[in-house]
Short mmCIF file of C-alpha atoms in Angstrom, two decimals:
data_model
loop_
_atom_site.label_atom_id
_atom_site.label_comp_id
_atom_site.label_asym_id
_atom_site.label_seq_id
_atom_site.Cartn_x
_atom_site.Cartn_y
_atom_site.Cartn_z
CA CYS A 1 52.82 28.76 226.42
CA VAL A 2 50.58 30.22 229.09
CA HIS A 3 49.53 29.00 232.49
CA THR A 4 46.71 29.99 234.76
CA GLU A 5 48.57 30.94 237.91
CA LYS A 6 52.01 32.08 238.98
CA CYS A 7 53.86 28.98 240.08
CA PHE A 8 57.55 28.70 240.97
CA VAL A 9 58.80 25.12 240.99
CA PRO A 10 62.45 23.97 241.07
CA ILE A 11 63.26 21.34 238.46
CA SER A 12 64.47 19.16 241.36
CA GLU A 13 60.92 19.11 242.77
CA ILE A 14 59.04 18.21 239.59
CA VAL A 15 57.58 14.71 239.91
CA ALA A 16 56.61 14.07 236.27
CA VAL A 17 55.58 15.66 232.96
CA GLU A 18 52.80 14.15 230.85
CA GLU A 19 50.95 15.03 227.66
CA THR A 20 47.35 15.94 228.49
CA GLU A 21 44.07 15.66 226.63
CA PHE A 22 42.83 19.26 226.70
CA ASN A 23 39.20 19.73 227.70
CA LYS A 24 37.81 22.96 226.25
CA LYS A 25 34.68 22.77 228.41
CA GLN A 26 36.82 23.18 231.50
CA HIS A 27 39.01 25.91 230.00
CA ASN A 28 36.61 28.02 227.91
CA ILE A 29 38.82 31.09 228.18
CA GLY A 30 38.60 34.07 225.82
CA ARG A 31 40.52 33.66 222.61
CA TRP A 32 41.04 29.90 223.05
CA HIS A 33 37.41 28.77 222.98
CA LYS A 34 36.90 29.23 219.23
CA MET A 35 39.90 27.13 218.24
CA GLU A 36 39.29 23.61 217.06
CA LYS A 37 42.08 21.87 218.93
CA LEU A 38 44.41 22.80 221.74
CA HIS A 39 47.53 20.87 222.82
CA ALA A 40 48.50 20.64 226.47
CA PHE A 41 50.86 19.05 228.96
CA THR A 42 50.66 18.73 232.75
CA VAL A 43 53.52 19.20 235.18
CA TYR A 44 53.17 17.29 238.47
CA TYR A 45 55.24 18.86 241.24
CA VAL A 46 55.83 18.94 244.98
CA LYS A 47 53.65 21.44 246.80
CA LYS A 48 54.82 22.23 250.32
CA ALA A 49 52.22 22.75 253.01
CA ARG A 50 52.43 23.42 256.74
CA ASN A 51 54.30 21.28 259.25
CA HIS A 52 56.66 19.83 256.60
CA ARG A 53 53.81 18.12 254.76
CA TRP A 54 54.28 17.61 251.00
CA ARG A 55 51.58 17.00 248.43
CA CYS A 56 51.65 16.22 244.70
CA SER A 57 50.00 19.09 242.84
CA ASP A 58 49.80 19.83 239.10
CA VAL A 59 49.58 22.68 236.63
CA THR A 60 48.52 22.38 232.97
CA PHE A 61 50.03 24.39 230.12
CA TRP A 62 48.36 24.64 226.72
CA CYS A 63 49.02 26.10 223.27
CA VAL A 64 47.71 25.81 219.72
CA ASP A 65 50.95 24.61 218.14
CA GLU A 66 51.52 20.85 218.60
CA PRO A 67 55.29 20.87 217.74
CA ILE A 68 55.93 23.57 220.35
CA CYS A 69 53.95 21.61 222.93
CA ASN A 70 56.00 18.49 222.18
CA GLN A 71 59.24 20.47 222.44
CA TRP A 72 58.29 21.62 225.93
CA ILE A 73 57.45 18.09 226.99
CA GLN A 74 60.74 16.78 225.62
CA ALA A 75 62.79 19.60 227.17
CA LEU A 76 61.26 19.09 230.61
CA LYS A 77 61.70 15.31 230.45
CA GLU A 78 65.36 15.77 229.52
CA LEU A 79 65.81 18.05 232.53
CA LEU A 80 64.28 15.38 234.75
CA GLU A 81 66.62 12.76 233.26
CA MET A 82 69.53 14.95 234.36
CA GLN A 83 68.45 14.53 238.00
CA LYS A 84 70.85 11.63 238.60
CA SER A 85 69.99 11.18 242.27
CA ARG A 86 66.45 10.01 241.44
CA PRO A 87 65.70 6.30 241.83
CA LYS A 88 64.51 4.30 238.84
CA GLN A 89 64.17 0.87 240.44
CA LEU A 90 63.23 0.17 244.06
CA LEU A 91 62.89 -2.89 246.27
CA VAL A 92 59.85 -2.49 248.54
CA TYR A 93 59.14 -4.42 251.75
CA ILE A 94 55.67 -4.12 253.26
CA ASN A 95 54.89 -5.18 256.83
CA PRO A 96 51.17 -6.07 256.73
CA TYR A 97 50.98 -6.64 260.50
CA GLY A 98 52.60 -3.51 261.98
CA GLY A 99 50.71 -0.65 263.65
CA LYS A 100 47.04 -0.81 262.71
CA ARG A 101 47.70 -3.36 259.92
CA GLN A 102 47.31 -0.68 257.27
CA GLY A 103 50.71 -1.01 255.57
CA LYS A 104 49.50 -2.77 252.41
CA ARG A 105 46.54 -0.43 251.95
CA ILE A 106 48.67 2.68 252.52
CA TYR A 107 51.21 1.56 249.94
CA GLU A 108 48.69 0.53 247.28
CA GLN A 109 46.44 3.58 247.62
CA LYS A 110 48.83 6.41 248.46
CA VAL A 111 52.36 5.45 247.39
CA ALA A 112 52.24 3.08 244.40
CA PRO A 113 50.31 5.58 242.18
CA LEU A 114 53.00 8.23 242.83
CA PHE A 115 55.82 5.81 242.02
CA SER A 116 54.00 4.86 238.81
CA LEU A 117 53.53 8.53 237.88
CA ALA A 118 57.27 9.12 238.36
CA SER A 119 58.10 6.05 236.19
CA ILE A 120 59.74 4.19 239.07
CA SER A 121 59.66 0.41 238.72
CA THR A 122 59.27 -1.62 241.94
CA ASP A 123 59.71 -5.16 243.19
CA VAL A 124 57.33 -5.59 246.14
CA VAL A 125 57.77 -8.16 248.92
CA ILE A 126 55.02 -8.65 251.55
CA THR A 127 56.80 -9.87 254.69
CA GLU A 128 55.36 -13.00 256.28
CA HIS A 129 57.32 -13.28 259.53
CA ALA A 130 59.89 -11.51 261.69
CA ASN A 131 63.26 -10.94 259.95
CA HIS A 132 61.79 -11.86 256.56
CA ALA A 133 63.12 -8.64 255.01
CA LYS A 134 66.49 -8.93 256.76
CA ASP A 135 67.04 -12.51 255.56
CA ASN A 136 65.86 -11.66 252.06
CA LEU A 137 68.37 -8.81 251.77
CA TYR A 138 71.20 -11.31 252.26
CA GLU A 139 70.00 -13.27 249.22
CA VAL A 140 68.72 -10.82 246.56
CA ASN A 141 70.91 -8.86 244.13
CA ILE A 142 70.66 -5.55 246.01
CA TYR A 143 73.07 -3.80 243.64
CA LYS A 144 70.52 -3.62 240.84
CA TYR A 145 68.31 -1.35 242.95
CA ASP A 146 68.65 2.38 243.55
CA GLY A 147 67.13 2.03 246.99
CA VAL A 148 65.14 -0.09 249.43
CA VAL A 149 61.78 1.09 250.74
CA CYS A 150 60.18 -0.22 253.93
CA VAL A 151 56.49 0.26 254.62
CA GLY A 152 55.90 -0.03 258.36
CA GLY A 153 57.13 1.40 261.65
CA ASP A 154 60.54 1.77 263.27
CA GLY A 155 60.79 -1.99 263.74
CA MET A 156 60.43 -2.58 260.00
CA PHE A 157 63.04 0.07 259.27
CA SER A 158 65.43 -1.55 261.76
CA GLU A 159 65.00 -4.91 260.06
CA VAL A 160 65.78 -3.48 256.62
CA MET A 161 68.72 -1.49 258.00
CA HIS A 162 70.24 -4.58 259.64
CA GLY A 163 69.81 -6.54 256.42
CA LEU A 164 71.44 -3.89 254.23
CA ILE A 165 74.35 -3.03 256.53
CA GLY A 166 74.94 -6.72 257.32
CA ARG A 167 74.94 -7.58 253.61
CA MET A 168 77.48 -4.83 252.85
CA GLN A 169 79.82 -6.07 255.60
CA LYS A 170 79.46 -9.68 254.46
CA ASP A 171 80.26 -8.77 250.84
CA SER A 172 83.28 -6.76 252.02
CA GLY A 173 84.61 -9.53 254.30
CA ILE A 174 84.19 -7.53 257.51
CA ASP A 175 83.45 -9.29 260.80
CA GLN A 176 80.56 -7.52 262.54
CA ASN A 177 81.47 -9.27 265.82
CA ASN A 178 84.64 -7.18 266.07
CA PRO A 179 83.62 -4.05 268.02
CA LYS A 180 86.62 -2.12 266.66
CA ALA A 181 86.02 -3.03 263.02
CA SER A 182 85.59 -0.15 260.58
CA LEU A 183 82.34 -0.81 258.78
CA VAL A 184 81.81 -0.19 255.07
CA GLN A 185 79.37 2.59 254.26
CA CYS A 186 76.05 1.53 252.81
CA ASN A 187 75.36 3.70 249.76
CA ILE A 188 72.01 2.10 248.91
CA ARG A 189 69.46 4.53 250.32
CA ILE A 190 66.53 3.45 252.51
CA GLY A 191 63.11 5.03 252.17
CA ILE A 192 60.60 4.91 255.03
CA ILE A 193 56.86 4.92 254.34
CA PRO A 194 55.42 5.33 257.87
CA ALA A 195 52.70 2.82 258.74
CA GLY A 196 53.56 1.60 262.24
CA SER A 197 52.90 2.21 265.93
CA THR A 198 55.99 4.42 266.21
CA ASP A 199 57.58 6.42 263.38
CA CYS A 200 60.27 8.27 265.34
CA ILE A 201 62.96 7.99 262.65
CA CYS A 202 60.68 9.33 259.95
CA TYR A 203 59.58 12.22 262.18
CA SER A 204 63.19 13.12 263.08
CA THR A 205 64.53 13.03 259.49
CA VAL A 206 61.58 14.41 257.48
CA GLY A 207 59.68 16.39 260.10
CA ILE A 208 56.37 14.58 259.79
CA SER A 209 55.02 11.04 259.79
CA ASP A 210 53.09 11.08 256.50
CA PRO A 211 53.20 8.42 253.72
CA VAL A 212 52.70 10.84 250.79
CA THR A 213 55.40 13.21 252.05
CA SER A 214 57.86 10.33 252.44
CA ALA A 215 57.00 8.96 248.99
CA LEU A 216 57.70 12.36 247.40
CA HIS A 217 61.07 12.59 249.17
CA ILE A 218 61.92 9.21 247.63
CA ILE A 219 60.78 10.29 244.14
CA VAL A 220 62.84 13.49 244.05
CA GLY A 221 65.89 11.49 245.21
CA ASP A 222 66.68 13.21 248.49
CA CYS A 223 69.70 11.90 250.38
CA GLN A 224 70.35 12.25 254.11
CA PRO A 225 73.40 10.51 255.67
CA LEU A 226 72.77 8.94 259.05
CA ASP A 227 75.03 7.88 261.92
CA VAL A 228 74.62 4.31 263.14
CA SER A 229 75.77 2.90 266.49
CA SER A 230 76.94 -0.70 266.77
CA VAL A 231 76.21 -2.49 270.06
CA HIS A 232 78.43 -5.37 271.25
CA HIS A 233 78.67 -7.63 274.29
CA ASN A 234 81.86 -9.65 274.94
CA ASN A 235 83.05 -9.30 271.31
CA THR A 236 79.68 -10.44 270.01
CA PHE A 237 77.57 -8.18 267.80
CA LEU A 238 74.08 -7.54 269.18
CA LYS A 239 72.33 -4.74 267.25
CA TYR A 240 72.61 -1.51 265.31
CA SER A 241 70.89 1.60 266.63
CA VAL A 242 70.02 4.89 264.90
CA SER A 243 67.71 6.53 267.44
CA LEU A 244 67.51 5.50 271.12
CA LEU A 245 69.56 3.20 273.32
CA GLY A 246 67.83 3.39 276.69
CA TYR A 247 68.59 1.60 279.96
CA GLY A 248 66.49 1.92 283.09
CA PHE A 249 63.27 3.86 282.53
CA TYR A 250 62.89 3.37 278.77
CA GLY A 251 64.18 -0.19 278.91
CA ASP A 252 61.67 -1.09 281.62
CA ILE A 253 58.81 0.48 279.64
CA LEU A 254 59.65 -1.59 276.58
CA LYS A 255 60.05 -4.82 278.53
CA ASP A 256 56.68 -4.36 280.22
CA SER A 257 54.89 -3.23 277.02
CA GLU A 258 56.04 -6.32 275.10
CA LYS A 259 53.75 -8.40 277.34
CA LYS A 260 50.80 -6.20 276.36
CA ARG A 261 51.01 -6.03 272.57
CA TRP A 262 47.29 -6.82 272.45
CA MET A 263 46.67 -3.28 273.71
CA GLY A 264 48.16 -1.73 270.56
CA PRO A 265 49.93 1.68 270.82
CA MET A 266 48.14 2.35 274.14
CA ARG A 267 50.45 -0.17 275.78
CA TYR A 268 53.28 2.41 275.86
CA ASP A 269 51.17 4.84 277.92
CA TYR A 270 50.12 2.12 280.35
CA SER A 271 53.66 0.71 280.76
CA GLY A 272 55.12 4.21 281.02
CA PHE A 273 52.81 5.12 283.90
CA LYS A 274 53.47 1.81 285.63
CA THR A 275 57.25 2.18 285.24
CA PHE A 276 57.16 5.76 286.54
CA LEU A 277 55.35 4.62 289.69
CA SER A 278 57.82 1.78 290.30
CA HIS A 279 60.72 4.31 290.24
CA HIS A 280 63.50 1.73 290.01
CA TYR A 281 67.13 2.84 289.90
CA TYR A 282 70.15 0.83 288.74
CA GLU A 283 73.78 0.91 289.78
CA GLY A 284 76.58 0.70 287.27
CA THR A 285 79.61 2.24 285.60
CA ILE A 286 79.73 4.29 282.41
CA ALA A 287 83.00 4.79 280.54
CA TYR A 288 83.02 7.04 277.47
CA GLN A 289 85.25 8.82 274.99
CA PRO A 290 84.23 12.42 274.28
CA ALA A 291 83.48 13.30 270.64
CA LYS A 292 86.22 15.91 270.25
CA HIS A 293 86.13 15.67 266.45
CA THR A 294 82.70 17.27 266.13
CA HIS A 295 81.54 20.82 266.68
CA GLY A 296 78.72 21.92 268.93
CA SER A 297 77.34 20.72 272.24
CA PRO A 298 74.20 18.92 273.48
CA ARG A 299 73.24 22.17 275.25
CA ASP A 300 73.22 24.20 272.00
CA LYS A 301 70.04 26.05 271.07
CA GLU A 302 70.64 25.34 267.37
CA SER A 303 69.00 22.16 266.05
CA CYS A 304 70.11 19.93 263.17
CA ARG A 305 68.30 21.09 260.03
CA THR A 306 68.50 20.61 256.26
CA GLY A 307 72.04 21.40 255.06
CA CYS A 308 73.39 21.38 258.66
CA HIS A 309 76.92 22.86 258.63
CA ILE A 310 78.08 20.64 261.52
CA CYS A 311 77.08 17.46 259.65
CA LYS A 312 78.70 18.84 256.47
CA LYS A 313 81.99 19.35 258.34
CA SER A 314 81.83 15.77 259.63
CA GLU A 315 81.27 14.57 256.05
CA LYS A 316 84.45 16.37 254.91
CA GLN A 317 86.43 14.99 257.86
CA LEU A 318 85.21 11.47 257.02
CA ALA A 319 86.27 11.85 253.38
CA GLU A 320 89.72 13.07 254.46
CA GLN A 321 90.12 10.14 256.87
CA HIS A 322 89.27 7.67 254.11
CA LYS A 323 91.88 9.27 251.85
CA GLU A 324 94.63 9.28 254.45
CA CYS A 325 94.19 5.95 256.21
CA GLY A 326 91.51 3.97 254.46
CA LEU A 327 88.73 2.92 256.82
CA LYS A 328 90.77 2.63 260.04
CA HIS A 329 89.38 4.18 263.22
CA GLU A 330 91.21 7.22 264.54
CA GLU A 331 90.97 6.47 268.24
CA GLY A 332 94.47 7.55 269.22
CA GLU A 333 95.23 7.57 272.91
CA GLU A 334 92.20 9.57 273.96
CA GLU A 335 91.37 9.21 277.61
CA TRP A 336 88.26 7.34 278.72
CA LYS A 337 86.17 9.16 281.30
CA VAL A 338 84.49 7.00 283.96
CA ILE A 339 81.28 7.68 285.91
CA LYS A 340 79.85 5.44 288.63
CA GLY A 341 76.47 5.91 290.19
CA LYS A 342 72.83 5.04 290.65
CA PHE A 343 70.74 5.88 287.61
CA LEU A 344 67.03 6.08 286.85
CA ALA A 345 67.77 6.28 283.13
CA ILE A 346 70.75 6.04 280.80
CA ASN A 347 69.95 7.20 277.26
CA ALA A 348 72.18 7.43 274.20
CA VAL A 349 70.65 9.06 271.12
CA ASN A 350 72.01 9.47 267.59
CA MET A 351 69.26 11.95 266.69
CA SER A 352 66.85 14.22 268.53
CA CYS A 353 64.25 11.40 268.80
CA ALA A 354 61.53 13.99 268.24
CA CYS A 355 57.95 12.78 267.94
CA PRO A 356 54.48 14.40 268.08
CA ARG A 357 54.36 14.08 271.89
CA SER A 358 57.89 15.43 272.30
CA PRO A 359 58.46 17.91 269.44
CA LYS A 360 62.03 18.67 270.57
CA GLY A 361 62.92 15.06 271.39
CA LEU A 362 65.20 13.59 274.04
CA SER A 363 68.17 15.69 272.87
CA PRO A 364 67.06 18.69 270.79
CA ALA A 365 70.57 19.56 269.56
CA ALA A 366 71.61 16.03 268.54
CA HIS A 367 72.83 15.76 264.94
CA LEU A 368 71.88 13.17 262.34
CA ALA A 369 75.31 12.77 260.77
CA ASP A 370 78.15 14.20 262.89
CA GLY A 371 79.60 10.87 264.06
CA SER A 372 78.54 11.27 267.69
CA ALA A 373 75.81 10.32 270.14
CA ASP A 374 74.43 12.32 273.05
CA LEU A 375 74.76 10.33 276.28
CA ILE A 376 72.15 11.41 278.85
CA LEU A 377 72.51 10.23 282.46
CA VAL A 378 69.58 10.72 284.84
CA ARG A 379 70.79 10.00 288.37
CA LYS A 380 68.68 8.75 291.23
CA CYS A 381 66.31 11.51 292.37
CA SER A 382 62.84 11.88 293.86
CA ARG A 383 59.80 10.76 291.92
CA PHE A 384 58.63 14.38 291.73
CA ASP A 385 61.95 15.59 290.27
CA PHE A 386 61.92 12.81 287.71
CA LEU A 387 58.40 13.84 286.69
CA ARG A 388 59.63 17.43 286.23
CA TYR A 389 62.37 16.09 283.95
CA LEU A 390 59.90 14.07 281.86
CA VAL A 391 57.50 17.02 281.52
CA ARG A 392 60.34 19.14 280.12
CA HIS A 393 60.31 16.92 276.99
CA THR A 394 56.89 18.30 276.07
CA ASN A 395 57.68 22.03 276.34
CA GLN A 396 60.37 24.51 275.33
CA ASP A 397 62.35 24.48 278.59
CA ASP A 398 65.90 23.11 278.81
CA GLN A 399 65.45 19.48 279.84
CA PHE A 400 69.11 19.17 280.89
CA ASP A 401 68.84 22.01 283.41
CA PHE A 402 68.62 19.78 286.49
CA PRO A 403 71.37 18.93 289.02
CA PHE A 404 70.64 15.19 288.61
CA VAL A 405 70.92 15.19 284.78
CA ASP A 406 74.24 15.08 282.88
CA VAL A 407 74.68 15.03 279.11
CA TYR A 408 77.83 14.33 277.07
CA ARG A 409 78.57 14.17 273.36
CA VAL A 410 80.46 10.90 272.81
CA LYS A 411 81.86 8.75 270.01
CA CYS A 412 81.79 5.51 272.01
CA PHE A 413 80.89 4.29 275.49
CA GLN A 414 80.70 1.18 277.64
CA PHE A 415 78.29 0.31 280.41
CA THR A 416 78.61 -2.33 283.10
CA SER A 417 75.96 -2.94 285.74
CA LYS A 418 77.02 -3.35 289.37
CA LEU A 419 75.95 -7.00 289.27
CA SER A 420 78.42 -7.68 286.47
CA GLU A 421 81.17 -5.82 288.30
CA ASP A 422 80.79 -7.77 291.54
CA ASN A 423 82.53 -11.07 292.12
CA GLU A 424 80.19 -13.84 291.02
CA SER A 425 81.21 -16.01 293.92
CA ASN A 426 79.90 -13.42 296.34
CA VAL A 427 77.10 -14.93 298.43
CA MET A 428 74.98 -11.78 298.14
CA ASP A 429 75.08 -11.95 294.33
CA ILE A 430 74.12 -15.60 294.33
CA GLY A 431 71.14 -14.68 296.46
CA LYS A 432 70.19 -11.83 294.15
CA LYS A 433 70.36 -14.11 291.13
CA ARG A 434 68.37 -16.87 292.78
CA PHE A 435 65.67 -14.64 294.21
CA GLY A 436 65.69 -11.99 291.46
CA GLN A 437 62.27 -12.97 290.12
CA PHE A 438 60.78 -12.96 293.60
CA CYS A 439 62.11 -9.41 294.09
CA ARG A 440 60.65 -8.25 290.80
CA ASP A 441 57.23 -9.58 291.76
CA HIS A 442 57.43 -8.16 295.28
CA PRO A 443 59.06 -4.69 295.15
CA ALA A 444 58.57 -4.20 298.89
CA CYS A 445 61.34 -6.77 299.36
CA CYS A 446 64.59 -5.29 300.67
CA CYS A 447 66.48 -6.33 297.53
CA ASN A 448 66.69 -3.78 294.70
CA ILE A 449 66.24 -4.97 291.11
CA VAL A 450 69.84 -5.21 289.99
CA ASN A 451 69.50 -5.15 286.19
CA SER A 452 67.32 -3.37 283.69
CA THR A 453 66.96 -4.05 279.96
CA TRP A 454 68.38 -2.03 277.08
CA ASN A 455 65.83 -0.55 274.70
CA CYS A 456 67.55 -0.54 271.29
CA ASP A 457 65.33 1.31 268.80
CA GLY A 458 62.26 -0.36 270.26
CA GLU A 459 63.75 -3.85 270.68
CA THR A 460 65.02 -5.38 273.90
CA LEU A 461 68.62 -6.42 274.52
CA ASP A 462 69.13 -9.01 277.24
CA SER A 463 72.76 -8.07 277.95
CA SER A 464 73.12 -5.25 280.44
CA ALA A 465 76.89 -4.88 279.86
CA ILE A 466 77.43 -3.42 276.39
CA GLU A 467 79.99 -1.59 274.27
CA VAL A 468 78.68 1.04 271.85
CA ARG A 469 80.50 2.75 268.97
CA VAL A 470 79.14 5.45 266.64
CA HIS A 471 79.88 4.97 262.93
CA CYS A 472 79.75 8.30 261.13
CA GLN A 473 77.29 8.41 258.21
CA LEU A 474 77.20 4.63 257.85
CA MET A 475 73.95 4.69 255.86
CA LYS A 476 71.75 7.02 253.82
CA LEU A 477 68.01 7.78 253.80
CA PHE A 478 65.68 9.17 251.16
CA ALA A 479 65.25 12.35 253.24
CA ARG A 480 66.77 15.82 253.59
CA GLY A 481 66.53 16.50 257.30
CA ILE A 482 63.97 18.88 258.74
CA GLU A 483 63.60 22.05 256.70
CA GLU A 484 63.72 25.28 258.71
CA ASN A 485 60.86 26.86 256.79
CA CYS A 486 59.26 24.53 254.29
CA LYS A 487 57.21 27.32 252.68
CA ASP A 488 60.07 29.77 252.12
CA GLU A 489 60.07 30.35 248.36
CA ALA A 490 63.29 32.34 248.57
CA ALA A 491 65.08 29.08 249.30
CA TYR A 492 63.83 27.55 246.07
CA SER A 493 66.30 26.83 243.29
CA GLN A 494 66.51 29.43 240.54
CA SER A 495 65.98 26.74 237.86
CA SER A 496 62.19 26.96 237.81
CA ILE A 497 59.44 26.49 235.29
CA GLU A 498 58.85 30.25 235.49
CA GLN A 499 62.31 30.89 234.09
CA LEU A 500 61.67 28.59 231.17
CA LEU A 501 58.52 30.43 230.07
#
């Protein structure tokens, strides 16, 4: 066998192998052109480009001996069969309304042909209303699938995640309303094909928001564990979160932008500017337990990348805990730390929350799977200082290097607004409740807005008082984290096509 160019490809990154009809007109090369018939096969593989972008490329091998050609095809297909992490059957949910309403077209034109090439069978569901995918996941036989794929934005992913995790807890007899319950890990991986207004989770776990790149990660069977935070209010389950829980600034942006969905993605810029000018602060109390089990700090310069050693250590600790005491939480008698104050923003992130506008994210050193969240408290400060803090998210400077910003790595926390803390019979509180809307509409009024809204992965939570717990590696994605250098051939596996020739 001969091939036209030097090409190193790990077996793990071969997409498919197919017999090819050889066209002599295209390959009229020296000693081959006089032969009556040539036999060929094509290897489709992952080609890595800049900025973590993947593409499906191909190389064709040819020879004169048909049995030898068939042997190569069979040998390569057997090697692919040995890749046990690859999915064979997927359940696909497509949101036709999200983002620019391109989900169906993106899947049919860019993703479905790749799945077909890789011999992956799919059951496709076009969602018709909110929570369609979530409700459907409670009914279908999810255990016959190797993974669930969502085509849409972060909202679509959240819906699928809630359906899968909720189904696993239901089947295991676990009450999600119990904030101290140990949740069962969800081993059915989720794949994200980005097609929405925001694709933060895809960007933070793959490094780019690109449908073809995500489809190839699914095909090669990548697996990235992910921490999930559960959010409760008064022993009632509210939501799961994997990226941002934001109160104050980010909560106000979301609440205002929901009224302007007709503007499309531009609504976030408009609401962000409006919220910045309003400069509201909120009083409350934060209680948290430090994440002493994990290594590293939110102020580290080292980011979470593919094969992260900190996440690997957490995975080993989790496995040991399961062996020793089943699924029980190891809270012990660790002390809760309490902070009271006036805050412009309270943010808890399970990942960096990187995006094209903020390449480092809200917390650059946050880890995807270490069982902790980074709790960021932005205290009341001047409008100018707050602007300086926001600008830091777009450059390489340390965004926590301000006297009014504190950051902690936590495994759980509670927040209570001052309004909830005060005695409800207090005349002042009754006045605030009664005239709250008037105060919102007329900020010059002497009353301060007493409550904000929680932004939970792009969805609003009405309860200001919440309890949050991080569940280590509760779910898995078809991803591998962000690769440090996606074009570094030295990192490639030694089992390559080149070795076989």
